[in-house]
Structures are given as C-alpha cells and as structure tokens.
XYZ file of C-alpha atoms in Angstrom:
507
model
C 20.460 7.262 -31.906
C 18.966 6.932 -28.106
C 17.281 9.811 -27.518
C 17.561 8.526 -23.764
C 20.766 8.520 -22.894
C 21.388 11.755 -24.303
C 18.873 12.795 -22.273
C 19.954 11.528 -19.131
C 23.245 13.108 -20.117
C 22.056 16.425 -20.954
C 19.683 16.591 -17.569
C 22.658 15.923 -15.374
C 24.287 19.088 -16.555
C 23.056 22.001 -14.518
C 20.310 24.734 -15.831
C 17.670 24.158 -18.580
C 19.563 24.662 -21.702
C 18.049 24.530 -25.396
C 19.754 20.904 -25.881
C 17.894 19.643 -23.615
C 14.819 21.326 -24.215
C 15.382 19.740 -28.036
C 16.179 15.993 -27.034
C 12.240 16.698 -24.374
C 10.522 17.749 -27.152
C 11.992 14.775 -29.208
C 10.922 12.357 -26.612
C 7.557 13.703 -25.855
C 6.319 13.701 -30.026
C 8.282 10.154 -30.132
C 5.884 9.392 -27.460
C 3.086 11.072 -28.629
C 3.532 9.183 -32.015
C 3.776 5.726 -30.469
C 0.186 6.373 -27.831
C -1.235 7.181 -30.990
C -0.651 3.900 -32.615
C -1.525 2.079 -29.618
C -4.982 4.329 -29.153
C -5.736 3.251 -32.322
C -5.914 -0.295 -31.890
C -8.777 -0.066 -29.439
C -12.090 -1.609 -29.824
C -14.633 1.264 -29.867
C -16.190 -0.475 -26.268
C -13.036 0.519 -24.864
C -11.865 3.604 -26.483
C -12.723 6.342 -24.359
C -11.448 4.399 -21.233
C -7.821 3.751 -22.881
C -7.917 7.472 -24.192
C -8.180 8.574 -20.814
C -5.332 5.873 -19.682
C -2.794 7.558 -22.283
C -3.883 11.126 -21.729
C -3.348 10.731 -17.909
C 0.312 8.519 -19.059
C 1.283 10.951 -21.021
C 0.904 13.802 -18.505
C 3.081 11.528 -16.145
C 5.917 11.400 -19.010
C 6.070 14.801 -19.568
C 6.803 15.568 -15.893
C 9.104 12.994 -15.596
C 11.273 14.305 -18.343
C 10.734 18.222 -16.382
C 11.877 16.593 -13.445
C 15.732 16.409 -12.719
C 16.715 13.562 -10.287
C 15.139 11.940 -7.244
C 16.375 14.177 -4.841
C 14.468 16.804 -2.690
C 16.487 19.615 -1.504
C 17.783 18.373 1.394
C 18.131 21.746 3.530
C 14.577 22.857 3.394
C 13.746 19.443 5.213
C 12.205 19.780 8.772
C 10.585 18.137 11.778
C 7.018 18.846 11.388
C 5.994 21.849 14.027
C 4.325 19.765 17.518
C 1.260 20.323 16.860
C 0.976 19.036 13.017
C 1.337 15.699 14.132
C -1.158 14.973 17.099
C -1.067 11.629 19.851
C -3.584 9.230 18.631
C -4.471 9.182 23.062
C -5.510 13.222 22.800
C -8.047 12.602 20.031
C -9.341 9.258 21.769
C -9.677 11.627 25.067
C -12.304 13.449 23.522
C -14.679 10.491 23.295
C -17.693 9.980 21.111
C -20.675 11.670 20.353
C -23.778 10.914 21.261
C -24.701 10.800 17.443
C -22.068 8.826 16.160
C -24.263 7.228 13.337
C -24.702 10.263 11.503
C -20.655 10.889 11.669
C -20.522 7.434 10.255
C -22.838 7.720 7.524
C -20.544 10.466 6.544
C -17.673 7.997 5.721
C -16.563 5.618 2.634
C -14.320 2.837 2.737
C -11.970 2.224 0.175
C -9.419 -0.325 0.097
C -6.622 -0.651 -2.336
C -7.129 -4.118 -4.245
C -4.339 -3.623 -7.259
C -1.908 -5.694 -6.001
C -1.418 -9.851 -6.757
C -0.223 -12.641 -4.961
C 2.972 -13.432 -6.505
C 5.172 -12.504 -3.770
C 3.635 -15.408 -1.701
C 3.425 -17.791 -4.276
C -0.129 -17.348 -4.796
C -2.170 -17.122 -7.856
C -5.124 -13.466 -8.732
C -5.412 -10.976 -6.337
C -3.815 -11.126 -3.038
C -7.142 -9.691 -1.163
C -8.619 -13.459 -1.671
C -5.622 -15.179 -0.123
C -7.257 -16.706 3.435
C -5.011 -15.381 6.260
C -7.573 -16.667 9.471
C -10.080 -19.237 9.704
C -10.581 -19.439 5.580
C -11.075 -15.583 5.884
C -9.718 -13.588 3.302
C -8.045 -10.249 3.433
C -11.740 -9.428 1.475
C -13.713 -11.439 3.604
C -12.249 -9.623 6.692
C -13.089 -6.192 5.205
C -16.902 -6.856 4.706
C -17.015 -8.406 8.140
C -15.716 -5.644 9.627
C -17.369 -2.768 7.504
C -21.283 -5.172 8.050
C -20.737 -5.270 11.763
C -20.343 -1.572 12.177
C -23.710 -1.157 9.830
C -25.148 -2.973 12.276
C -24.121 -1.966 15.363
C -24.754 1.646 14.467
C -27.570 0.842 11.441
C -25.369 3.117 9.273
C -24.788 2.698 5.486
C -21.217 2.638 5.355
C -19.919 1.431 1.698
C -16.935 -0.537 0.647
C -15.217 0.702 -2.506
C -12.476 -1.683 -3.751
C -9.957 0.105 -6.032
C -8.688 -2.690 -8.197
C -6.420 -2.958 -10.892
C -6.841 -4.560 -14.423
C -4.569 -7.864 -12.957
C -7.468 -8.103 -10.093
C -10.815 -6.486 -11.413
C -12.598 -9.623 -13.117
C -11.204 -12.095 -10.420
C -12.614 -9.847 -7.794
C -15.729 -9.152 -9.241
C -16.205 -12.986 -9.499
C -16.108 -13.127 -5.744
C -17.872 -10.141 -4.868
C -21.023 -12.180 -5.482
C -21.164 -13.984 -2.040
C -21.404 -10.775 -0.350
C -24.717 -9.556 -2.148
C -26.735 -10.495 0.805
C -24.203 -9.118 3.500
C -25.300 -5.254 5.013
C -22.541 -3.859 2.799
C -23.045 -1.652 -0.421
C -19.814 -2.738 -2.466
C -18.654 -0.691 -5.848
C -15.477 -0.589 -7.394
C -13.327 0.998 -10.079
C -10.383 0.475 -11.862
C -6.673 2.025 -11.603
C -5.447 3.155 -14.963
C -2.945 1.057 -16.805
C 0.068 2.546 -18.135
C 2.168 1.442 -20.700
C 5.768 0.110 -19.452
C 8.704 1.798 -21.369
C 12.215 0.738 -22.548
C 14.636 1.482 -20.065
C 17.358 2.914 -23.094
C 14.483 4.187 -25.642
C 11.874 5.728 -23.414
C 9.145 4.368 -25.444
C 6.436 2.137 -24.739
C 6.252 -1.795 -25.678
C 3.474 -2.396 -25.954
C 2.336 -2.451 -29.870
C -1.282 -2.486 -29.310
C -4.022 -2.339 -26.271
C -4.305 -5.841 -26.012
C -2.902 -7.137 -22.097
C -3.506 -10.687 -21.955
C -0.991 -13.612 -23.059
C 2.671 -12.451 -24.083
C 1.265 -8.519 -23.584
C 0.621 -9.356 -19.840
C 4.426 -7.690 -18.827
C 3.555 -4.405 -21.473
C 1.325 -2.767 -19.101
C 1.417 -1.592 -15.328
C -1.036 -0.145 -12.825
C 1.053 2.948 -11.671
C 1.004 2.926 -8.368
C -1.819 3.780 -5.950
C -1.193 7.624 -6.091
C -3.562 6.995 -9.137
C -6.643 6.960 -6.821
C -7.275 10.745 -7.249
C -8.129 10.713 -10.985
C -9.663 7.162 -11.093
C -11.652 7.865 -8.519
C -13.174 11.170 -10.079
C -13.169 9.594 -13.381
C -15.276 6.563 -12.748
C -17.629 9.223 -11.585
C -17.970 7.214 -8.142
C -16.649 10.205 -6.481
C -19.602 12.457 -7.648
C -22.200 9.999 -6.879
C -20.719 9.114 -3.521
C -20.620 13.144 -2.741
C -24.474 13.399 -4.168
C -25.355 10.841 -1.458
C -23.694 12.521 1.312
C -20.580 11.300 1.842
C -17.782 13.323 2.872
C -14.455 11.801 4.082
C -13.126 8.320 2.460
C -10.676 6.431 4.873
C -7.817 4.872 2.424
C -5.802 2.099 3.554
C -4.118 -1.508 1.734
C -6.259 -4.605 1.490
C -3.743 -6.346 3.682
C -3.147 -4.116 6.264
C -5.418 -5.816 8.770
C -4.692 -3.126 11.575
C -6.596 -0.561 9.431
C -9.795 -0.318 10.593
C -12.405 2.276 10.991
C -11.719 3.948 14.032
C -14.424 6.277 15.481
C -12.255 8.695 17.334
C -9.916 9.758 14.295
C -13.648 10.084 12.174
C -15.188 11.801 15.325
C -11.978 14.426 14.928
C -12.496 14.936 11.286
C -15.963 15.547 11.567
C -16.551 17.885 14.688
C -12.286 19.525 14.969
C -12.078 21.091 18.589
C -10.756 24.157 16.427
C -13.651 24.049 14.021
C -12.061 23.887 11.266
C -11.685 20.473 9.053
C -8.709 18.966 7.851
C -8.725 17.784 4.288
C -6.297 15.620 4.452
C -5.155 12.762 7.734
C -2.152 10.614 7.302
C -1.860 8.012 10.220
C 1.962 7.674 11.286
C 3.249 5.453 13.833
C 6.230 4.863 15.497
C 9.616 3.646 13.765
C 11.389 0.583 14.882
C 14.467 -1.110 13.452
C 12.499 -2.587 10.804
C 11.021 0.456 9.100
C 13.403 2.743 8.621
C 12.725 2.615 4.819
C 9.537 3.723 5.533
C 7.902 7.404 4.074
C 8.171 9.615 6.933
C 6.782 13.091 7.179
C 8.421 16.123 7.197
C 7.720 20.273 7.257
C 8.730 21.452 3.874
C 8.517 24.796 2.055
C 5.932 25.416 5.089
C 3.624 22.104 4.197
C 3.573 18.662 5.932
C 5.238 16.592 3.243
C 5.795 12.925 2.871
C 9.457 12.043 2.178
C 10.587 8.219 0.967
C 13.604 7.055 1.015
C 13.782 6.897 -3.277
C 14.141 10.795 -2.687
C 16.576 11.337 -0.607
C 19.849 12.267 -2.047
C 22.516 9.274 -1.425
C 24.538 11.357 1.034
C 21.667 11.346 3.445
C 19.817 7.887 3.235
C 21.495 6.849 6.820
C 20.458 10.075 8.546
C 16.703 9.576 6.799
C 17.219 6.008 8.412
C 17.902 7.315 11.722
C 15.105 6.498 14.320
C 16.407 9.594 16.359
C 16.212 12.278 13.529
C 12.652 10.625 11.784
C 10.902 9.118 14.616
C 7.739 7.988 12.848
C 6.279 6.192 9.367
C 3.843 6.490 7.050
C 1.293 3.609 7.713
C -0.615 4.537 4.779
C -3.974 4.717 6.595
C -5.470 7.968 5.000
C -8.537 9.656 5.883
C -9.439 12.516 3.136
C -12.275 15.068 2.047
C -14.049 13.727 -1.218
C -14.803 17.687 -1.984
C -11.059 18.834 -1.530
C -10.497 15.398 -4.320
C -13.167 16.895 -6.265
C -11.891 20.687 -6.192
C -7.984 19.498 -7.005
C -8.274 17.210 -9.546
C -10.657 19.477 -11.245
C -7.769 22.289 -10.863
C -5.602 19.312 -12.016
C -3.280 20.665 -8.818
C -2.342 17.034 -6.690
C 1.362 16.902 -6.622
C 2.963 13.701 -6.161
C 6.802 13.145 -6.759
C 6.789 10.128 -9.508
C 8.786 7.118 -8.854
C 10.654 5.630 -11.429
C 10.667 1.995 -10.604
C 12.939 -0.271 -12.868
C 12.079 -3.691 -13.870
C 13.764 -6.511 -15.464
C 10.773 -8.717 -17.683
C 11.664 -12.736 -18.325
C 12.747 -12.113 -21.602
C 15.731 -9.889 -19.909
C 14.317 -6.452 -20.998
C 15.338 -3.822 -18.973
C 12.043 -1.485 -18.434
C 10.840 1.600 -16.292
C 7.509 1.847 -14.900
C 6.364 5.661 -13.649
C 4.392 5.214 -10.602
C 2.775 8.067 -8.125
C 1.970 7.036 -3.982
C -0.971 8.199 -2.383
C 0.488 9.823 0.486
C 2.512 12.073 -1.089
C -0.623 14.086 -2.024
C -0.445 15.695 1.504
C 0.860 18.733 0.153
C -1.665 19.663 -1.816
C -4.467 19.410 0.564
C -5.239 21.981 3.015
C -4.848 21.828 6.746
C -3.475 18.503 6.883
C -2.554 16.455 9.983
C -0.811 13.436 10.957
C -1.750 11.537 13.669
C 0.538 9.069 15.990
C -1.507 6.292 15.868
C -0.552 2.820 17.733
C 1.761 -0.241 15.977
C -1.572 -1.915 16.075
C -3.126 -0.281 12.940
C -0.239 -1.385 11.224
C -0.205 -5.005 10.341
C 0.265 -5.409 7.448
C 0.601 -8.658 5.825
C 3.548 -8.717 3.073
C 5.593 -12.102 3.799
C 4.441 -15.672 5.075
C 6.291 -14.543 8.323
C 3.693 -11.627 8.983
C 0.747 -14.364 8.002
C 2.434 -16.585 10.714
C 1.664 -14.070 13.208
C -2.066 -13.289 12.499
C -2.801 -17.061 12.311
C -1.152 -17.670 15.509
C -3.062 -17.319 19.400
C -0.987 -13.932 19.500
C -4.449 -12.398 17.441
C -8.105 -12.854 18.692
C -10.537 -12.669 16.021
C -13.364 -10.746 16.390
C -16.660 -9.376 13.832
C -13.411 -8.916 11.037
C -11.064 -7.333 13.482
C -8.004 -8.554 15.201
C -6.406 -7.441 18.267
C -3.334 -8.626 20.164
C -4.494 -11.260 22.822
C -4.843 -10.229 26.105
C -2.709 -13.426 27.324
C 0.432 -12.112 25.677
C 2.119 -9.621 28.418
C 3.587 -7.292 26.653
C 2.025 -5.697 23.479
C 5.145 -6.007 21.184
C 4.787 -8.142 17.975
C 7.962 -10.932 17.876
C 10.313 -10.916 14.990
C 9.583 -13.865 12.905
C 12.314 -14.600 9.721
C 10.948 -17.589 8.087
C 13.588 -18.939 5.535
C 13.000 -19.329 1.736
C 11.594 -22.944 2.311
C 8.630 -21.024 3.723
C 8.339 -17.971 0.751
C 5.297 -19.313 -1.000
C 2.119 -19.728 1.151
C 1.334 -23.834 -0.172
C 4.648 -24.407 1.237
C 4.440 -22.362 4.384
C 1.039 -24.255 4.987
C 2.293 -28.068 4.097
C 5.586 -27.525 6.896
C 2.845 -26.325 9.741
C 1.186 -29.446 11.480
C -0.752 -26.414 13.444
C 0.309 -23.020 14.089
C 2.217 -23.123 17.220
C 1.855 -21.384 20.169
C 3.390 -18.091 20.057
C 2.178 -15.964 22.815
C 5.657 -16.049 24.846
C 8.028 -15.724 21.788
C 10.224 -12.915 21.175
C 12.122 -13.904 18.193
C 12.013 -16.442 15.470
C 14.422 -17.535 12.798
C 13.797 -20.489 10.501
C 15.814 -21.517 7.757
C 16.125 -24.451 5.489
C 14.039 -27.938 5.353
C 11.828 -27.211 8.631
C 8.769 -28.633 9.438
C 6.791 -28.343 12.729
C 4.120 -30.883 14.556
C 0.773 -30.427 16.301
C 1.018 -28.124 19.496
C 4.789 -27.034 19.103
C 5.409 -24.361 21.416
C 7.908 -21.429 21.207
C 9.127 -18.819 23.959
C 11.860 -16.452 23.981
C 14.425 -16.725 21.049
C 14.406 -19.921 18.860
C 16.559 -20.347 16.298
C 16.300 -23.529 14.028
C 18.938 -23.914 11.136
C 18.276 -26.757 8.908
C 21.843 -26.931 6.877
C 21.353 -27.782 3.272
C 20.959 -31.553 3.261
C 19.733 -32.045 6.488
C 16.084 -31.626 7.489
C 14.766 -30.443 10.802
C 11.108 -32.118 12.396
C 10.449 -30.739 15.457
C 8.000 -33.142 17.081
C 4.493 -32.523 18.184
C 3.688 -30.772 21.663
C 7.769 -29.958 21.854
C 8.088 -26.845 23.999
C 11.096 -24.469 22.852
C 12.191 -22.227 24.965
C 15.005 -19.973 24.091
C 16.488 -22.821 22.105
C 18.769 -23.170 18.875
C 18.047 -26.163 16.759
C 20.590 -27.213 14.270
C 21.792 -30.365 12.457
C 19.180 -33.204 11.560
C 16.545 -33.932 13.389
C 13.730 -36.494 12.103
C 11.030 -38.245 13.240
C 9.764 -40.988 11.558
C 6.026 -43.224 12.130
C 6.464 -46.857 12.680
C-alpha cells in the first residue's frame, strides 16, 4: 500500500481529520524505522555527526507532512510599509566613521560553497572554476576579504560553508592561501537523505555517499546555515572573539562584497536600535521576475518565492509593477539573534519540496530550506535597495562572458563596471547550447571580444569568434544546424545579424 499517495489524498481534503493524522503517524515511524537502520551503519568516527544529520532530517519531515500545500495565503500579502525597505543612497549619505576598523573587526564573512560545477560542464566545486585572469570565484574572495585587512589592519575572517560534494576538494585548495592576511575556517551543511517520490522513504540503505550512493544524499538547501553554523560550534567561538554580524552571500555572486556603509548602518543605526536581520534587494527587470521578493505579512517583512504562490497568482507575483524588487541574497545578520533562535529552535523557513529525476529514472523529492526566508523570525529586520551592481552573479557561461569581457575592471578581488561603457546597464547575452559547458565556451573564443558598446547578444549553433572581434548594439548570429559560423579576427559588428555559413579557412 503507498502510504504516500494516500497521504497526498487525504491532505488535499480540507481540516485535520483522524485519517490523516493515522496515514502522518504511519509515515513518520516508517521513517523513523528506516533513519534508524541507516544510523546504524555509521562508523563510530562519524556517528554523532550523522545523528545530528537525521535528527535535524527528521524534524524537516515531520513539518513537511504538517504542512498542507505550497501556497501562502494570498490576501494577507502586502507591500512592505516605506520605511522597511530603505535606498541603498540614504545609508551611503551618512558616510563613515572615523573608526571604521573597529566596525570591521566586528564582521565575518561567510560565503556559501555547497554548490558544484555541473551546470557549466565543470568538474568539484564551482567556487574553483577561474572566471578572470585564472582567478577563481575563491581566489576572488580572499583577494578581496586580504585587501580590506590591509587597508584597515582589521582581522576580518572568511568562513566557507561547504557541502559534503565540495568540503575535501576545497580544503585541498585552501592551502595556497595559508600565507595570505586571511583567517579561513569552514563547516559543513548537513546531508539529508533523498526520498522516493511515491513511498516517502529514504534510499539510501546505509551512510555510505560515494560511488552508486553519490545520488542518495542531498545538501538541503542553504537555509541550513542556521543549525550548521551553531553546531560546528564556529558560531560560539566566532561570538567569544568578538564578532557580531556575519554578511551571507553565494560564492559566485561577484557583486557581493563587503560594503562599509550597509556595516556602518548595522553597527551605529541613526535610531539606535540594531537590526538583526538585513536582506539586500534590488531592482526587478524582465529577467527576474522569478526572483524571492519581499513582502509585509501577518505584520513581518517576509520573503515570498515564486514555489509559494498559489497558481492563480504567479503572473501578478511576476509583475514588475506590483513586486518591484528581488531578493539578491546578500544577507547581513546578528550571530547572537542565530545563537538565541536556534537555541529556542524558533527560525521559520517554508520548506521546498524540490523533485528530481536520478539516471536510473527514479522519481525522488529532496526537502530543502533558503536562507532568506528566515527574515521573519528575526527582529527588526530591514531590506535595503541596493544597486544591480551587487548582483552579479555568475550562473551560465553567458554571465562568465560578461565578467571576462572589458565591460569589468578588476581591482584587489573586486569588479566594477568600466568607466568607458556609457551607460551602467549590463547587455543581454544568450549564448546557445554550443556554448553550455565552460571547455567549450573557452575553445569557440579566440579572445573575449570587445563588449563595451553592446546591448544585446544572441548566439546559437556552431559559432566561433577570432582575436579582437568587436560587438555594438544588437548582434544576432544564427549558425543553422549544419552550417558553422567564424567570424574573423578584428571584425567589428555593429547591430548586425549573422546567419548562414560563414568560414574562414588558413592557407
């Protein structure tokens, strides 16, 4: 009999009723049973840490079978009141202190390093993929985080959050940074257990991940961060040294760098009273509307994504006129307020279910929690509008196009739109699937063309570009399948569409 689709059943009935309360109860000691048979294949070097893994899963279970649906209650949603979301230009008006060192030494880093590099076609953690000059998302961090020490001969740390798919790869290269003026540490998300889409219970036979038991087990998501954080017991030494606020942002987000002014505000607020919780937002454009956005709800800032949003209103959550503004996912949060709510065990986060086909054709759910959508439970939170410029992030080989090109200037880690380019938009770049996978992306660029005058680029099919290969404007070039496009070195395309066969061949 599956337990699970009786369960679905009976949860899309209205009311608790005692049938449903059976099949829960079911579930949770089927569960129960099958943790307990995992737990007890555990080496005794690694028993407490997978206990606490399947403890924290099994919390997660049991509130995703309380929970009923994805959807929040759509007519309690409102625009945040004015002044819970401030201008990033109001809190840069205030300017600096003269002591800015000691507001510094106040802060941690941490960067989330969970993720891989399979979406680019890349092999171990994504951090260590070079997007500028051989720099690494990784490499870029410590730069920036050493020249601020530095400047300001503070003793700011980097924590890396990674995952167990990046931890020993990472820690491998964390070795050429032991002379560099950074103190690194790092920690590990949990790793959950992936569960059959039709029986609800895990896959995974025994603790084991490597080989064929690689697709059994999941980070879930980086809403994890509270109770890995406090359970490494990083957050306890970190607050015995001082520390008070950790800024939060992904590995390849390359816009999210310390900034002094939004510290400056958390440390000395012109009302005097500290926020626990900062969630940088910035403004929508046609290409983020699936993006969290924040909202006032049951009298709380709250972050809304678009998995929770009842079907009827997904366009209106798309709307760039209703929801103005994104989540970036640049956080800046009180270690003690971590501390005090994790001990209460009071952070609320809505779970995601996320579905997942493996090779074999197994249909699977992973439950996964998002950091942002803590905001809730922290006190006297804020958002702040921050500029497009702290958000550039690097997902696709098209974004990695752009921070290679002349449109960035490098500088001690940090890039920043060139002052050549005249207006400060970013151009739309669609690279076709040709391009997907970074070896490929790099073997059809001669040298990264220059970009500063282009608005919009599509490429698609068997493309490859010379040395010095300007664009401007629009360019569109369409390979066909069959034919294959070379546009030539130093060609200048302005506002162009290429299509058909083009080759050039040595003699």
């Amino acid at each position: 009999m599956s337990f699970a689709k009786d369960f679905s059943k009976a949860m899309s009935q209205s009311g608790p009723s005692q049938f449903q309360e059976v099949i829960r109860q079911e579930l949770e000691y089927s569960m129960k049973v099958e943790l307990d048979k995992i737990l007890a294949t555990a080496p005794s070097n690694e028993l407490e840490h997978t206990k606490n893994d399947l403890e924290g899963f099994k919390k997660l279970f049991h509130r995703f079978l309380q929970e009923k649906g994805p959807s929040v209650d759509w007519g309690k949603i409102q625009r945040p009141p004015e002044d819970s979301i401030q201008p990033y230009e109001k809190i840069k008006a205030r300017g600096l202190p003269d002591n800015i060192a000691s507001v510094l030494n106040k802060l941690v880093v941490v960067k989330l390093n969970g993720g891989l590099g399979t979406s680019m076609g890349c092999k171990g953690p994504k951090s260590l993929i070079g997007v500028r000059n051989e720099n690494t998302f990784l490499d870029l961090t410590v730069q920036q985080i050493e020249h601020l020490n530095k400047t300001y001969n503070t003793d700011v740390p980097l924590v890396l959050m990674n995952s167990f798919n990046t931890d020993e790869d990472t820690k491998k290269i964390l070795q050429k940074y032991s002379h560099s003026r950074v103190k690194i540490y790092t920690f590990n998300q949990s790793r959950y257990p992936r569960i059959n889409k039709e029986t609800l219970l895990p896959i995974a036979k025994d603790v084991s991940y490597s080989g064929e038991n690689t697709e059994c087990w999941y980070p879930p998501g980086h809403g994890d961060i509270y109770a890995s954080f406090y359970n490494s017991g990083l957050l306890d030494n970190l607050i015995g040294e001082g520390k008070e606020y950790i800024f939060v942002s992904n590995i390849d987000n390359l816009g999210a760098t310390v900034d002094l002014y939004i510290l400056n505000h958390l440390m000395n607020p012109p009302n005097g009273k500290r926020c626990e919780f900062v969630m940088e937002v910035t403004n929508k454009t046609r290409a983020d509307v699936k993006g969290g956005t924040l909202t006032q709800y049951e009298n709380k800032l709250r972050l809304v994504e678009i998995a929770q949003v009842p079907k009827a209103h997904v366009d209106e959550f798309k709307s760039v006129s209703k929801f103005k503004i994104f989540n970036t996912n640049n956080l800046w949060i009180a270690l003690s307020a971590i501390k005090r709510l994790q001990e209460k065990n009071a952070i609320d986060m809505e779970i995601i279910v996320n579905p997942k086909t493996l090779d074999g054709g197994l249909n699977v759910i992973q439950l996964e929690t998002a950091v942002g959508a803590a905001i809730k439970s922290f006190e006297n939170s804020l958002g702040i509008n921050v500029p497009r410029s702290r958000f550039l992030p690097v997902k696709t080989t098209s974004d990695l196009l752009l921070v290679m090109s002349n449109l960035y200037s490098l500088n001690a880690g940090s890039l920043t739109m060139s002052e050549k380019r005249e207006f400060p938009t970013v151009p739309l770049v669609k690279l076709g699937s040709s391009f997907t996978k970074v070896q490929d992306y790099l073997r059809r660029f001669e040298s990264i063309p220059d970009m500063l005058e282009l608005d919009h680029l599509t490429v698609s099919g068997d493309v490859t570009f010379g040395k010095n290969v300007s664009l401007k404007g629009t360019v569109i070039i369409i390979a066909n399948h069959g034919d294959r496009i070379d546009i030539p070195a130093g060609a200048v395309l302005e506002n162009k569409i290429v299509s058909g066969n083009l080759r050039i061949l040595d003699h």
